[in-house]
Coordinates of N, CA, C and O in Angstrom, one line a residue:
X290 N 148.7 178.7 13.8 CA 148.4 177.8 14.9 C 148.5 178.5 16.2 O 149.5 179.2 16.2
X291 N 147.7 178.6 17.5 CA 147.5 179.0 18.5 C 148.1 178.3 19.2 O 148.1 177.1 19.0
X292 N 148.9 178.9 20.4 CA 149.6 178.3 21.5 C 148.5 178.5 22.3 O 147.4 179.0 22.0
X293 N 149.0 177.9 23.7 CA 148.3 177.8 24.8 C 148.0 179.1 25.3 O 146.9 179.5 25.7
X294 N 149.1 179.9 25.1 CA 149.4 181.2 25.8 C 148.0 182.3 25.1 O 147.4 183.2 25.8
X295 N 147.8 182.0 23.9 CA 147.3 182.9 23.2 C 146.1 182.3 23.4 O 145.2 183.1 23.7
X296 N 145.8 181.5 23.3 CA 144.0 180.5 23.8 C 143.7 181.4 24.9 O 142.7 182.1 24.9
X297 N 144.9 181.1 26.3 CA 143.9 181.8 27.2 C 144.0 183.3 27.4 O 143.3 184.0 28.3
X298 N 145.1 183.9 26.5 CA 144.6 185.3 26.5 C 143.3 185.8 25.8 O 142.7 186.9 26.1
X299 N 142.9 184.8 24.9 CA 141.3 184.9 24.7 C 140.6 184.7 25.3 O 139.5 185.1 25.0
X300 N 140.6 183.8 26.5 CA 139.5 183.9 27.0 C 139.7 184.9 28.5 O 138.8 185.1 29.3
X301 N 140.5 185.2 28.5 CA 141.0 186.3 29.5 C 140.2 187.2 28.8 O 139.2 187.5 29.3
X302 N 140.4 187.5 28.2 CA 139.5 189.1 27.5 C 138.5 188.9 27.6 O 138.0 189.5 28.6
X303 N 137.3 188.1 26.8 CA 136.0 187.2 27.3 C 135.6 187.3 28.5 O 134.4 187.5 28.6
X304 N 136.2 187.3 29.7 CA 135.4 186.9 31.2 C 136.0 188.9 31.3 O 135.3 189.8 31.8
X305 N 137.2 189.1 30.9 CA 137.1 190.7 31.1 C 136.2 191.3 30.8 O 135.5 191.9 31.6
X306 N 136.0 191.3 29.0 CA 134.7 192.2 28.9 C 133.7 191.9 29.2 O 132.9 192.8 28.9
X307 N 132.9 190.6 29.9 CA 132.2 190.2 30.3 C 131.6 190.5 31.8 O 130.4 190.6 32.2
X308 N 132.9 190.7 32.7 CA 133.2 191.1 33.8 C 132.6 192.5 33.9 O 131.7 192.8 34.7
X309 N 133.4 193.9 32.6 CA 132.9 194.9 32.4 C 131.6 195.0 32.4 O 130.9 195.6 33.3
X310 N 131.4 194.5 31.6 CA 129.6 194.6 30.9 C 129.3 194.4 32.3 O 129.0 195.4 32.9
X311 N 129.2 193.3 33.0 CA 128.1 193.2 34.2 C 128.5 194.1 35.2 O 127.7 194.4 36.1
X312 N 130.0 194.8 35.2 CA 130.1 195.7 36.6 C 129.0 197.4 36.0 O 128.5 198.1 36.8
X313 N 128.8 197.6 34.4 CA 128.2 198.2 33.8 C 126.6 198.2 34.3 O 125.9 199.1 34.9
X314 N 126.3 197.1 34.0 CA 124.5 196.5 34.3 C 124.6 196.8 35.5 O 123.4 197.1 35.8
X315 N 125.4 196.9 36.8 CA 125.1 196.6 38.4 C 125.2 198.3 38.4 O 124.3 198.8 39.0
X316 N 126.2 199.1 37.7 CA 126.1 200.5 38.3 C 124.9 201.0 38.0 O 124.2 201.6 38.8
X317 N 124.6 200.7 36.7 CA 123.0 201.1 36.1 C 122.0 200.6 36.9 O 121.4 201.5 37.6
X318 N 121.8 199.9 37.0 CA 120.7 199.5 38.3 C 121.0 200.7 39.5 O 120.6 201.8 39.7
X319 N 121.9 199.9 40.2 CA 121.9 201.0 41.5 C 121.9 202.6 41.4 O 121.8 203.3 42.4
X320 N 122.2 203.2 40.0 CA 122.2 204.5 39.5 C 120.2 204.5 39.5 O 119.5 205.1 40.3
X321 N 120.0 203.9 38.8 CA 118.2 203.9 38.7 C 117.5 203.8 40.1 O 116.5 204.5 40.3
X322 N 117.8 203.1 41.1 CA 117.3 203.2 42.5 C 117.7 204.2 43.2 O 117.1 204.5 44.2
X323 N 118.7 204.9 42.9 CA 119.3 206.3 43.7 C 118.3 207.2 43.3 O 117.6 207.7 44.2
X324 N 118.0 207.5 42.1 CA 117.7 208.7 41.4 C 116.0 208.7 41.3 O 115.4 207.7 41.2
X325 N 115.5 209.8 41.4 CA 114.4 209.9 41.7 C 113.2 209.4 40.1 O 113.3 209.9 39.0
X326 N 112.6 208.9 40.2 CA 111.5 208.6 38.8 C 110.2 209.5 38.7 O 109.6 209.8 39.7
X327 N 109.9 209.8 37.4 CA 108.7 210.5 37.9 C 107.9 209.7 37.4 O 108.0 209.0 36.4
X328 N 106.8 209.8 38.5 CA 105.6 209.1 38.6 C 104.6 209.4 37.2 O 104.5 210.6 36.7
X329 N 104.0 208.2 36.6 CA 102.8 208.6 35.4 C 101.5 208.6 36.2 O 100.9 207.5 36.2
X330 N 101.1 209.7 36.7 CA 99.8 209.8 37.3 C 99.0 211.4 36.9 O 99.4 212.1 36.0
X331 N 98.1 211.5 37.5 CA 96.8 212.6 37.2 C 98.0 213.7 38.0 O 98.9 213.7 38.8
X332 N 97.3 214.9 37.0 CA 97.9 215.9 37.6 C 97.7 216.1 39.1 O 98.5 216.0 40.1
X333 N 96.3 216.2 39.0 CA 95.3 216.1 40.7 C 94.8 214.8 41.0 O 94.9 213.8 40.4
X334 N 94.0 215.1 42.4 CA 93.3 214.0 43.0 C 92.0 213.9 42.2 O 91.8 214.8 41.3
X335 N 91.3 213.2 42.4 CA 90.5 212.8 42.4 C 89.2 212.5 43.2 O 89.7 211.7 44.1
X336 N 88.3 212.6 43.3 CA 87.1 212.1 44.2 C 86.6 211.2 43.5 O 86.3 211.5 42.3
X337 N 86.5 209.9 44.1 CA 85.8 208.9 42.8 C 85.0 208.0 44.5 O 85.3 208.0 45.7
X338 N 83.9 207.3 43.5 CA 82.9 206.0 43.8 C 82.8 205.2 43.3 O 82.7 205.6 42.1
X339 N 82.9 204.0 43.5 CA 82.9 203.0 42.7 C 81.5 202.4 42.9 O 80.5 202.6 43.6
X340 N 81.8 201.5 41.6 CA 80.4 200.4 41.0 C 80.9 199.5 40.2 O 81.9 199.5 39.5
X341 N 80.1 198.8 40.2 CA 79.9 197.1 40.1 C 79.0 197.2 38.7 O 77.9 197.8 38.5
X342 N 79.9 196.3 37.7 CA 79.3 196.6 36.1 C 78.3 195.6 36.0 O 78.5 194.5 36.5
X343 N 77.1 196.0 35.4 CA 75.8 195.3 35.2 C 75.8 194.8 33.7 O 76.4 195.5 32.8
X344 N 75.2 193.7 33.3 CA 75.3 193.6 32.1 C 74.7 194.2 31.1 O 73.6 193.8 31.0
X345 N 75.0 194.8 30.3 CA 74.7 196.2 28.9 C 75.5 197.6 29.5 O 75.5 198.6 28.8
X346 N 76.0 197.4 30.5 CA 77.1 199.0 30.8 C 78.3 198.6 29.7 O 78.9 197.6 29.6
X347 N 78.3 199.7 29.1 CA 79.7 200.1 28.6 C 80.8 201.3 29.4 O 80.8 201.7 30.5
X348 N 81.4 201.5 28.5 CA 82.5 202.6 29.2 C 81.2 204.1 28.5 O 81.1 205.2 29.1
X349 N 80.5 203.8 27.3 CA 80.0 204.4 26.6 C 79.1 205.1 27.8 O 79.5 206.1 28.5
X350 N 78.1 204.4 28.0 CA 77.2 204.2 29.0 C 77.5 205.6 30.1 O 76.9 206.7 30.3
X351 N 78.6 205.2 30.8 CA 79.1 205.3 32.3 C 80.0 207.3 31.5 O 79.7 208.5 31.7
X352 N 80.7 207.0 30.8 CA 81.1 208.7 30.2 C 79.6 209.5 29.9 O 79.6 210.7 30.2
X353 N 78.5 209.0 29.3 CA 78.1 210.0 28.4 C 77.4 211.1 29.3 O 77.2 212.2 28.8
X354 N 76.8 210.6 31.1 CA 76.3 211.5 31.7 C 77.3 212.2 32.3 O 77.0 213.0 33.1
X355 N 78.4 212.0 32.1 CA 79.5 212.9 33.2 C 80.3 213.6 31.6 O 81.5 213.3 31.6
X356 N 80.1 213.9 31.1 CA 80.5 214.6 29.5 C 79.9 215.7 29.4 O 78.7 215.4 29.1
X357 N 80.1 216.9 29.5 CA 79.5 218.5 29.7 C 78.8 218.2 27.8 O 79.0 217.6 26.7
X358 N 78.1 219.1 28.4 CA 77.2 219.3 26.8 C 78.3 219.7 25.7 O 79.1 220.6 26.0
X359 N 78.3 219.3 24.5 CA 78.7 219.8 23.3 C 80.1 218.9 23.6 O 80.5 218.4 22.5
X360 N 80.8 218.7 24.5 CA 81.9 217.9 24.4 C 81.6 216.5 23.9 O 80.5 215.9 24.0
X361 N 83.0 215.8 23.3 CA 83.1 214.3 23.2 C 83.2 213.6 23.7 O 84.3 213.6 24.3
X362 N 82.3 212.6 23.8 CA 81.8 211.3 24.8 C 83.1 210.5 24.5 O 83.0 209.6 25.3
X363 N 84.2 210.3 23.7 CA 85.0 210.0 23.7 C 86.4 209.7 24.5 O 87.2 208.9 24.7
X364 N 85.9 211.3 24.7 CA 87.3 211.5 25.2 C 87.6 211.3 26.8 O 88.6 211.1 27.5
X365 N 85.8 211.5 27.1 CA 85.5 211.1 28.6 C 85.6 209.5 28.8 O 86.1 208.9 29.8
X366 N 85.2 209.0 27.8 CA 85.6 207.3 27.8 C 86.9 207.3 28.2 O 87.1 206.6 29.2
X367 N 87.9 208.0 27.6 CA 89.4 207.5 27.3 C 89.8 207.7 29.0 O 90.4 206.9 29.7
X368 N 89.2 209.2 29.4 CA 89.8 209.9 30.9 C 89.3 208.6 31.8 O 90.1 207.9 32.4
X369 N 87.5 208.1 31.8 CA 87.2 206.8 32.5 C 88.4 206.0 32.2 O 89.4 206.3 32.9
X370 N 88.6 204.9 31.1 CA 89.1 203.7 31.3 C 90.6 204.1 32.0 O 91.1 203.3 32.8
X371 N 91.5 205.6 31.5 CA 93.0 205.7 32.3 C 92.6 205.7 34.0 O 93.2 205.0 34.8
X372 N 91.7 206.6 34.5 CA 91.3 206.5 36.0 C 91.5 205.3 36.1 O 92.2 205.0 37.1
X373 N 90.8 204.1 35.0 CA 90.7 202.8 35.9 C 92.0 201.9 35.2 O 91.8 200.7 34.7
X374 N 93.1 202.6 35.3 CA 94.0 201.9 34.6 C 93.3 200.6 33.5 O 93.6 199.4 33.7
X375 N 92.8 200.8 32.8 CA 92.0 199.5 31.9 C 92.7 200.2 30.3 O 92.8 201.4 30.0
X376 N 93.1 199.2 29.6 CA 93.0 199.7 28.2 C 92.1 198.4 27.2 O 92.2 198.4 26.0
X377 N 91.4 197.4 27.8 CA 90.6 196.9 27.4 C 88.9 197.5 26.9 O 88.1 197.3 27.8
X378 N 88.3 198.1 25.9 CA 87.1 198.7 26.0 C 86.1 197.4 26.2 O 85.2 197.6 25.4
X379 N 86.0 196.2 27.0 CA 84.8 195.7 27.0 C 84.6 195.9 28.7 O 85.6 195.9 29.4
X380 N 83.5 195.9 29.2 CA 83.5 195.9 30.5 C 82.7 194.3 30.7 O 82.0 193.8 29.8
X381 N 83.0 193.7 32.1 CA 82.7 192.6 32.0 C 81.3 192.8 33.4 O 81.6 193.2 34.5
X382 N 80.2 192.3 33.1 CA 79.4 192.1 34.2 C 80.0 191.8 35.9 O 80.4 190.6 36.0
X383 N 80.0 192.2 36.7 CA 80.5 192.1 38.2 C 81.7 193.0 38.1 O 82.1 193.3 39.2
X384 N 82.2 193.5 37.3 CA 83.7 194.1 37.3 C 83.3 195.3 37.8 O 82.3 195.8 37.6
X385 N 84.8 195.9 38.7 CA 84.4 197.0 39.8 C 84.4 197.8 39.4 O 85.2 197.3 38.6
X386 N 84.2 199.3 38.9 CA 85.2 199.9 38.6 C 84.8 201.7 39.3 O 83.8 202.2 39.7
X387 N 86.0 202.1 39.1 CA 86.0 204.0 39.6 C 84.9 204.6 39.2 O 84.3 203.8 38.4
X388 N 84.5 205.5 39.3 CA 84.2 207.0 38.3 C 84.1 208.2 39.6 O 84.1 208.1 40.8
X389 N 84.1 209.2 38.6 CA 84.6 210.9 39.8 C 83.4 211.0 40.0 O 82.6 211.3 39.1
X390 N 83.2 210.9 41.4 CA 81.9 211.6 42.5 C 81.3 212.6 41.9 O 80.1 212.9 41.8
X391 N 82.5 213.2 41.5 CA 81.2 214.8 40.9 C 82.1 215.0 39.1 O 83.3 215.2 38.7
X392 N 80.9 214.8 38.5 CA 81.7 215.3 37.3 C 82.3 216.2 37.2 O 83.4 216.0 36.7
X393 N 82.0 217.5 37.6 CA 82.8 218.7 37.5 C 84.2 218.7 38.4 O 84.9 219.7 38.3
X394 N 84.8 217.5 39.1 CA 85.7 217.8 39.4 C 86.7 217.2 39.2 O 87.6 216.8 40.0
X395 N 86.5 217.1 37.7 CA 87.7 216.4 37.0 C 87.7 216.7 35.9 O 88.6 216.2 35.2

């Protein structure tokens, strides 16, 4: 049988390690805003123009003339949709999107 004494040394421990845990979560945060993050971006800049999708443009479409000969129209798709942060492959009629001003310089 539990005394009183011993009830609330359990819950004494409870709001303690609870107390822990969250003084834990608050150092980790302010540890993450100190510390520097590295950015997920292109190695380089970019030169891009934008356009306005017409109905029958694909991603297909918009890579296969900026895709050097003998290379995969694929892979130029994949480099288009990350430029345009998209991981959706449908493009939707009016939708805006990037491509690099000059193929060659990307």
């Amino acid at each position: 049988m539990r005394t009183s004494t011993q009830g609330s040394r359990h819950i004494s421990r409870r709001r303690a390690v609870a107390m822990v845990m969250a003084m834990i979560a608050v150092i980790a945060v302010g540890v993450s805003l100190v510390l520097p993050q590295r950015a997920n971006s292109a190695p380089g800049s970019v030169a891009v123009t934008s356009t306005v999708v017409r109905p029958g443009d694909t991603w297909w479409s918009y890579a296969e003339p900026l895709t050097p000969a003998g290379d995969d129209v694929s892979v130029t798709v994949d480099r288009l949709m990350t430029l345009n942060h998209e991981s959706d492959p449908t493009l939707v009629p009016g939708q805006k999107i990037v491509l690099p001003a000059d193929a060659t310089s990307w």
